Short mmCIF file of C-alpha atoms in Angstrom, two decimals:
data_model
loop_
_atom_site.label_atom_id
_atom_site.label_comp_id
_atom_site.label_asym_id
_atom_site.label_seq_id
_atom_site.Cartn_x
_atom_site.Cartn_y
_atom_site.Cartn_z
CA MET E 3 -5.82 9.10 14.25
CA ARG E 4 -6.05 10.29 10.53
CA ILE E 5 -4.99 7.99 7.69
CA VAL E 6 -4.91 8.54 3.98
CA ILE E 7 -4.87 6.09 1.68
CA ALA E 8 -3.87 6.17 -1.97
CA GLY E 9 -5.89 4.16 -4.49
CA GLY E 10 -8.63 4.47 -2.28
CA HIS E 11 -11.36 2.33 -4.23
CA GLY E 12 -9.30 -0.66 -4.46
CA GLN E 13 -9.87 -4.18 -3.89
CA ILE E 14 -7.79 -3.93 -1.08
CA ALA E 15 -8.16 -0.39 -0.11
CA LEU E 16 -11.94 -0.64 0.68
CA ARG E 17 -11.47 -3.59 3.25
CA LEU E 18 -8.53 -1.51 4.82
CA GLU E 19 -10.97 2.09 5.14
CA ARG E 20 -13.73 -0.70 6.67
CA LEU E 21 -11.17 -2.03 9.57
CA LEU E 22 -10.17 0.94 10.29
CA ALA E 23 -13.38 3.20 10.26
CA ALA E 24 -14.24 0.37 12.76
CA ARG E 25 -11.48 0.87 14.59
CA GLY E 26 -12.79 4.56 15.32
CA TYR E 27 -10.05 6.07 12.59
CA GLU E 28 -10.46 9.08 10.82
CA VAL E 29 -9.52 7.52 6.90
CA ALA E 30 -9.31 9.22 3.93
CA GLY E 31 -9.21 7.79 0.45
CA ILE E 32 -7.59 9.39 -2.91
CA ILE E 33 -9.55 8.75 -6.09
CA ARG E 34 -9.63 10.05 -9.23
CA ASP E 35 -13.42 9.44 -10.30
CA PRO E 36 -15.90 11.09 -8.11
CA ALA E 37 -18.50 8.64 -8.98
CA GLN E 38 -16.59 6.55 -6.67
CA GLY E 39 -17.10 8.66 -3.74
CA ASP E 40 -20.18 7.09 -2.25
CA ASP E 41 -18.53 3.41 -1.96
CA LEU E 42 -15.98 5.15 -0.08
CA ARG E 43 -18.33 6.70 2.44
CA GLU E 44 -19.89 3.75 2.71
CA ALA E 45 -16.81 1.82 3.61
CA GLY E 46 -16.33 4.75 6.17
CA ALA E 47 -13.86 6.63 4.72
CA GLU E 48 -13.71 10.32 3.47
CA PRO E 49 -13.28 10.70 -0.33
CA VAL E 50 -10.68 12.64 -1.81
CA LEU E 51 -10.06 13.46 -5.39
CA CYS E 52 -6.57 13.55 -6.80
CA ASP E 53 -5.35 12.26 -9.88
CA LEU E 54 -1.57 11.03 -8.78
CA GLU E 55 -0.54 10.64 -12.23
CA SER E 56 -0.66 14.42 -12.70
CA ALA E 57 -0.61 15.66 -9.56
CA SER E 58 2.05 18.07 -8.04
CA VAL E 59 4.23 17.01 -4.82
CA GLU E 60 2.42 20.32 -2.81
CA HIS E 61 -0.34 19.06 -3.78
CA VAL E 62 -0.46 15.65 -2.18
CA ALA E 63 1.67 17.00 0.67
CA GLY E 64 -1.40 19.17 1.02
CA ILE E 65 -3.82 16.55 1.18
CA LEU E 66 -1.52 14.45 3.63
CA GLN E 67 -0.93 17.15 5.86
CA GLY E 68 -1.81 16.14 9.65
CA ALA E 69 -2.06 12.82 8.47
CA ASP E 70 -0.36 10.04 11.19
CA ALA E 71 -0.11 7.80 8.48
CA ALA E 72 -0.24 6.99 5.14
CA VAL E 73 -0.97 3.49 2.82
CA PHE E 74 -0.22 3.29 -0.79
CA ALA E 75 -2.44 0.63 -2.66
CA ALA E 76 -3.17 2.27 -5.60
CA GLY E 77 -1.79 0.53 -9.24
CA ALA E 78 -3.01 0.86 -13.07
CA GLY E 79 -4.68 -2.60 -12.91
CA PRO E 80 -5.43 -5.47 -15.00
CA GLY E 81 -5.61 -4.43 -18.74
CA SER E 82 -3.33 -1.57 -18.20
CA GLY E 83 0.00 -1.17 -20.42
CA ALA E 84 3.75 -0.47 -19.94
CA GLY E 85 2.81 2.96 -19.68
CA ARG E 86 0.72 3.18 -17.18
CA LYS E 87 2.81 0.80 -15.09
CA ASP E 88 5.70 3.38 -14.88
CA THR E 89 3.34 6.32 -14.02
CA VAL E 90 0.66 4.68 -11.64
CA ASP E 91 2.95 1.90 -10.10
CA ARG E 92 6.10 3.44 -10.08
CA GLY E 93 5.61 7.22 -10.51
CA ALA E 94 2.48 7.41 -8.47
CA ALA E 95 4.28 5.46 -5.54
CA VAL E 96 7.16 8.11 -5.81
CA LEU E 97 5.22 10.93 -5.50
CA PHE E 98 2.95 9.56 -2.66
CA ALA E 99 5.89 9.22 -0.80
CA ASP E 100 7.78 12.19 -1.74
CA ALA E 101 4.32 14.44 -0.46
CA ALA E 102 3.98 12.57 2.33
CA GLU E 103 8.05 13.28 3.48
CA ARG E 104 7.30 16.67 2.85
CA ALA E 105 4.17 16.66 5.12
CA ARG E 106 5.93 14.83 7.67
CA VAL E 107 3.54 11.76 7.88
CA ARG E 108 5.70 9.33 9.45
CA ARG E 109 3.97 5.88 9.13
CA PHE E 110 3.89 5.39 5.85
CA LEU E 111 2.66 1.52 4.18
CA MET E 112 3.64 0.49 0.53
CA VAL E 113 1.36 -2.29 -1.07
CA SER E 114 3.90 -3.83 -3.48
CA SER E 115 4.39 -7.36 -4.63
CA MET E 116 5.89 -10.71 -4.25
CA GLY E 117 8.74 -10.50 -6.95
CA ALA E 118 8.81 -6.46 -7.31
CA ASP E 119 12.30 -6.00 -8.48
CA PRO E 120 13.81 -3.03 -10.27
CA ARG E 121 16.19 -5.08 -12.29
CA ARG E 122 13.90 -7.36 -13.34
CA GLU E 123 14.40 -8.27 -17.37
CA GLY E 124 11.76 -8.88 -19.93
CA ASP E 125 9.59 -6.73 -21.94
CA GLU E 126 6.06 -8.11 -21.19
CA VAL E 127 3.70 -6.11 -19.34
CA PHE E 128 4.25 -8.02 -16.28
CA ASP E 129 7.80 -7.80 -16.84
CA ALA E 130 7.59 -3.92 -16.42
CA TYR E 131 4.68 -4.04 -13.44
CA LEU E 132 6.94 -5.79 -11.12
CA ARG E 133 10.26 -3.49 -12.67
CA ALA E 134 7.98 -0.36 -11.85
CA LYS E 135 6.77 -1.60 -8.04
CA GLY E 136 10.74 -2.67 -7.21
CA GLU E 137 11.62 1.17 -8.09
CA ALA E 138 8.72 2.17 -6.12
CA ASP E 139 10.26 0.36 -3.32
CA GLU E 140 13.91 1.08 -3.64
CA HIS E 141 12.82 4.98 -3.68
CA LEU E 142 10.64 4.65 -0.43
CA ARG E 143 13.62 3.00 1.42
CA THR E 144 15.62 6.62 0.86
CA ARG E 145 13.27 8.63 2.63
CA LEU E 146 14.78 9.12 5.69
CA GLY E 147 11.67 10.97 7.13
CA LEU E 148 9.61 8.15 6.55
CA GLU E 149 8.66 4.78 9.06
CA TRP E 150 8.33 2.83 6.26
CA THR E 151 7.22 -0.94 5.41
CA VAL E 152 7.13 -2.24 2.13
CA LEU E 153 4.43 -5.32 2.24
CA ARG E 154 4.32 -8.03 -0.85
CA PRO E 155 1.39 -10.10 -0.78
CA GLY E 156 1.30 -13.15 -2.58
CA ALA E 157 -1.19 -14.17 -5.34
CA LEU E 158 -4.44 -11.91 -4.59
CA ILE E 159 -7.43 -13.92 -4.09
CA ASP E 160 -11.25 -13.40 -2.87
CA ASP E 161 -11.96 -16.28 -0.93
CA ALA E 162 -12.80 -15.19 2.15
CA GLY E 163 -10.19 -14.00 4.86
CA THR E 164 -8.81 -16.83 7.07
CA GLY E 165 -6.99 -14.55 9.55
CA LEU E 166 -4.43 -17.15 9.50
CA VAL E 167 -1.37 -15.82 7.60
CA ARG E 168 2.12 -15.94 6.77
CA LEU E 169 4.33 -13.14 7.07
CA GLU E 170 8.23 -13.26 6.85
CA ALA E 171 11.29 -11.32 4.97
CA GLY E 172 10.63 -14.36 2.53
CA THR E 173 7.99 -16.90 2.18
CA GLY E 174 7.95 -18.47 -0.68
CA ARG E 175 4.79 -17.94 -3.08
CA GLY E 176 1.48 -18.66 -2.49
CA PRO E 177 -2.32 -17.15 -2.39
CA ILE E 178 -3.78 -14.79 -0.06
CA PRO E 179 -7.03 -13.18 0.52
CA ARG E 180 -7.50 -9.18 -0.08
CA ASP E 181 -9.36 -9.30 3.09
CA ASP E 182 -6.36 -10.99 5.12
CA VAL E 183 -3.93 -8.38 3.44
CA ALA E 184 -5.93 -5.39 4.51
CA ALA E 185 -6.05 -7.18 7.87
CA VAL E 186 -2.14 -7.47 7.93
CA LEU E 187 -2.17 -3.76 6.80
CA ALA E 188 -4.21 -2.79 9.47
CA GLU E 189 -1.90 -4.56 12.45
CA LEU E 190 1.05 -2.58 10.49
CA ILE E 191 -0.34 0.71 10.71
CA GLU E 192 -0.12 0.38 14.72
CA THR E 193 3.00 -1.51 14.84
CA PRO E 194 5.98 1.28 14.11
CA ALA E 195 8.69 -1.14 14.99
CA THR E 196 8.41 -2.92 11.88
CA ALA E 197 9.25 0.38 10.05
CA GLY E 198 12.15 -0.76 7.69
CA LEU E 199 11.19 -4.10 6.50
CA THR E 200 9.88 -5.88 3.64
CA LEU E 201 8.01 -8.47 4.05
CA GLU E 202 6.00 -11.61 1.80
CA LEU E 203 2.51 -12.35 2.77
CA ILE E 204 1.08 -15.09 2.25
CA SER E 205 -1.61 -17.40 3.90
CA GLY E 206 -0.56 -19.98 6.59
CA SER E 207 -1.11 -20.48 10.17
CA THR E 208 -0.42 -17.64 12.20
CA PRO E 209 -3.09 -15.10 13.33
CA VAL E 210 -2.56 -11.61 11.79
CA ALA E 211 -1.92 -10.03 15.17
CA VAL E 212 0.39 -12.46 16.33
CA ALA E 213 2.23 -13.19 12.65
CA VAL E 214 2.97 -9.20 13.15
CA LYS E 215 4.02 -8.74 16.41
CA ASP E 216 6.75 -12.07 15.51
CA VAL E 217 8.12 -9.37 12.89
CA ALA E 218 8.30 -6.82 14.99
CA GLY E 219 10.16 -8.75 17.22
CA ASN E 220 7.46 -8.39 19.96
#
């Protein structure tokens, strides 16, 4: 099984790459900076150079050709302005979803954000971020060729993962270690019965595998 991750050097992506490689998957991570390649190789992933802000759908579809699943985990990151929230958190996500559909990749996971809303009002950068994420999620839902799942984590923290989460359509706000976000993504990739769901994720009391099976109806 080949899995391609956009934003391959991100904090969640690197964790996910390690998990997937340990499970025996072939993993590729899309990066813009070739200097990040060694970090991906150390995580067990193949680095693929591509700037999703300027690439064409055709080029990205070529990267995705033959993949069994795609994960959008890219982001403009802290310190970026409203313009890059639009070009990365919305534009690159839309491009990646369109390319995945063109390449006939069935399984698609979107790492979104709690509070994402295409109709979010406000002029602050965080408002622009939540609008961009909401617009990307809304676009993904129109991609009928994809078995998509949207994951909206709460406040991301660097504490060690506990493996215990709360994963529901609506959880309310709360923190979640990046370790546990990656663990949930790994389970979601293997659980296509969660296709069509938008899920919120915070720390909780349910083991990751059980939580994913519960939302899948298993």
